[in-house]
């Protein structure tokens, strides 16, 4: 049975929030896997997300939306790369024998 290809997702999110929500948002992002706070001012934040599935991305968006004082979370960029399992990539690599 063939293995399914794994995915790698990269996304950026713009979050609009109250000024009072900024510290809680930064704390939630720091505790989440794959999320990074790239920029933050009093009422706006830009987040970067790296994860292995659309479901993980949606979970992160839900986590951010649940922070009190967050008004909106907008997905600005989303890119998906398909990565073959490591063992398939190694098996597909040509082998070279030394000359001679």
mmCIF file of C-alpha atoms in Angstrom:
data_model
loop_
_atom_site.group_PDB
_atom_site.id
_atom_site.type_symbol
_atom_site.label_atom_id
_atom_site.label_comp_id
_atom_site.label_asym_id
_atom_site.label_seq_id
_atom_site.Cartn_x
_atom_site.Cartn_y
_atom_site.Cartn_z
ATOM 1 C CA UNK A 1 0.000 0.000 0.000
ATOM 2 C CA UNK A 2 1.495 3.349 -1.029
ATOM 3 C CA UNK A 3 2.013 6.052 1.571
ATOM 4 C CA UNK A 4 0.178 9.319 1.101
ATOM 5 C CA UNK A 5 2.295 12.412 0.555
ATOM 6 C CA UNK A 6 2.715 14.739 3.506
ATOM 7 C CA UNK A 7 1.949 18.426 3.219
ATOM 8 C CA UNK A 8 3.674 21.553 4.459
ATOM 9 C CA UNK A 9 1.529 24.665 4.841
ATOM 10 C CA UNK A 10 2.834 28.226 5.147
ATOM 11 C CA UNK A 11 0.338 30.981 5.897
ATOM 12 C CA UNK A 12 0.183 34.568 7.050
ATOM 13 C CA UNK A 13 -2.675 35.980 9.082
ATOM 14 C CA UNK A 14 -3.642 39.549 9.919
ATOM 15 C CA UNK A 15 -5.411 39.879 13.249
ATOM 16 C CA UNK A 16 -7.444 42.942 14.269
ATOM 17 C CA UNK A 17 -7.843 43.213 18.040
ATOM 18 C CA UNK A 18 -8.416 45.612 20.882
ATOM 19 C CA UNK A 19 -5.384 47.180 22.491
ATOM 20 C CA UNK A 20 -6.110 45.262 25.702
ATOM 21 C CA UNK A 21 -6.027 41.942 23.785
ATOM 22 C CA UNK A 22 -2.458 42.344 22.476
ATOM 23 C CA UNK A 23 -0.686 40.666 25.438
ATOM 24 C CA UNK A 24 -3.137 37.730 25.545
ATOM 25 C CA UNK A 25 -2.806 37.250 21.805
ATOM 26 C CA UNK A 26 0.996 37.228 22.027
ATOM 27 C CA UNK A 27 0.777 34.674 24.841
ATOM 28 C CA UNK A 28 -1.602 32.416 22.867
ATOM 29 C CA UNK A 29 0.665 32.555 19.817
ATOM 30 C CA UNK A 30 3.763 31.721 21.880
ATOM 31 C CA UNK A 31 2.026 28.637 23.302
ATOM 32 C CA UNK A 32 0.816 27.351 19.905
ATOM 33 C CA UNK A 33 2.860 25.013 17.738
ATOM 34 C CA UNK A 34 3.984 26.516 14.428
ATOM 35 C CA UNK A 35 2.630 30.021 15.059
ATOM 36 C CA UNK A 36 4.897 33.069 15.176
ATOM 37 C CA UNK A 37 4.130 36.704 15.943
ATOM 38 C CA UNK A 38 5.871 38.594 13.133
ATOM 39 C CA UNK A 39 4.573 42.135 13.820
ATOM 40 C CA UNK A 40 2.333 43.687 16.407
ATOM 41 C CA UNK A 41 1.097 47.183 17.146
ATOM 42 C CA UNK A 42 -1.662 48.355 19.460
ATOM 43 C CA UNK A 43 -4.571 46.925 17.457
ATOM 44 C CA UNK A 44 -3.100 44.795 14.649
ATOM 45 C CA UNK A 45 -0.863 41.759 14.498
ATOM 46 C CA UNK A 46 0.685 39.752 11.683
ATOM 47 C CA UNK A 47 1.161 36.045 12.350
ATOM 48 C CA UNK A 48 3.063 33.391 10.423
ATOM 49 C CA UNK A 49 1.957 29.764 10.512
ATOM 50 C CA UNK A 50 3.814 26.634 9.447
ATOM 51 C CA UNK A 51 1.992 23.342 9.850
ATOM 52 C CA UNK A 52 1.324 20.000 8.202
ATOM 53 C CA UNK A 53 -2.369 20.263 7.321
ATOM 54 C CA UNK A 54 -5.286 22.534 6.574
ATOM 55 C CA UNK A 55 -6.921 21.248 9.760
ATOM 56 C CA UNK A 56 -3.937 22.434 11.828
ATOM 57 C CA UNK A 57 -4.157 25.862 10.183
ATOM 58 C CA UNK A 58 -7.876 26.062 10.924
ATOM 59 C CA UNK A 59 -7.228 25.003 14.541
ATOM 60 C CA UNK A 60 -4.757 27.890 14.896
ATOM 61 C CA UNK A 61 -7.276 30.335 13.436
ATOM 62 C CA UNK A 62 -9.885 29.064 15.915
ATOM 63 C CA UNK A 63 -7.430 29.462 18.784
ATOM 64 C CA UNK A 64 -6.720 33.068 17.787
ATOM 65 C CA UNK A 65 -10.413 33.870 17.305
ATOM 66 C CA UNK A 66 -11.094 32.609 20.841
ATOM 67 C CA UNK A 67 -8.783 35.199 22.446
ATOM 68 C CA UNK A 68 -11.010 37.814 24.113
ATOM 69 C CA UNK A 69 -10.763 41.129 22.266
ATOM 70 C CA UNK A 70 -9.875 39.633 18.871
ATOM 71 C CA UNK A 71 -12.217 41.160 16.293
ATOM 72 C CA UNK A 72 -11.113 39.478 13.049
ATOM 73 C CA UNK A 73 -8.580 36.980 11.722
ATOM 74 C CA UNK A 74 -7.868 37.253 7.999
ATOM 75 C CA UNK A 75 -5.917 34.677 6.022
ATOM 76 C CA UNK A 76 -3.699 36.750 3.723
ATOM 77 C CA UNK A 77 -1.423 34.111 2.207
ATOM 78 C CA UNK A 78 -1.562 30.307 2.139
ATOM 79 C CA UNK A 79 0.834 28.038 0.289
ATOM 80 C CA UNK A 80 0.879 24.250 0.310
ATOM 81 C CA UNK A 81 3.861 22.097 -0.663
ATOM 82 C CA UNK A 82 3.533 18.379 -1.159
ATOM 83 C CA UNK A 83 6.468 16.544 0.324
ATOM 84 C CA UNK A 84 7.083 12.904 -0.437
ATOM 85 C CA UNK A 85 7.896 10.721 2.562
ATOM 86 C CA UNK A 86 11.653 10.690 3.248
ATOM 87 C CA UNK A 87 12.019 7.030 2.452
ATOM 88 C CA UNK A 88 10.464 7.441 -1.037
ATOM 89 C CA UNK A 89 12.786 10.358 -1.801
ATOM 90 C CA UNK A 90 15.805 8.265 -0.834
ATOM 91 C CA UNK A 91 14.611 5.290 -2.846
ATOM 92 C CA UNK A 92 14.117 7.469 -5.924
ATOM 93 C CA UNK A 93 17.615 8.973 -5.725
ATOM 94 C CA UNK A 94 19.962 7.424 -8.296
ATOM 95 C CA UNK A 95 22.925 5.535 -6.928
ATOM 96 C CA UNK A 96 26.347 5.987 -8.419
ATOM 97 C CA UNK A 97 29.019 3.366 -8.437
ATOM 98 C CA UNK A 98 32.631 4.488 -8.226
ATOM 99 C CA UNK A 99 34.482 4.416 -11.561
ATOM 100 C CA UNK A 100 36.744 1.606 -12.202
#
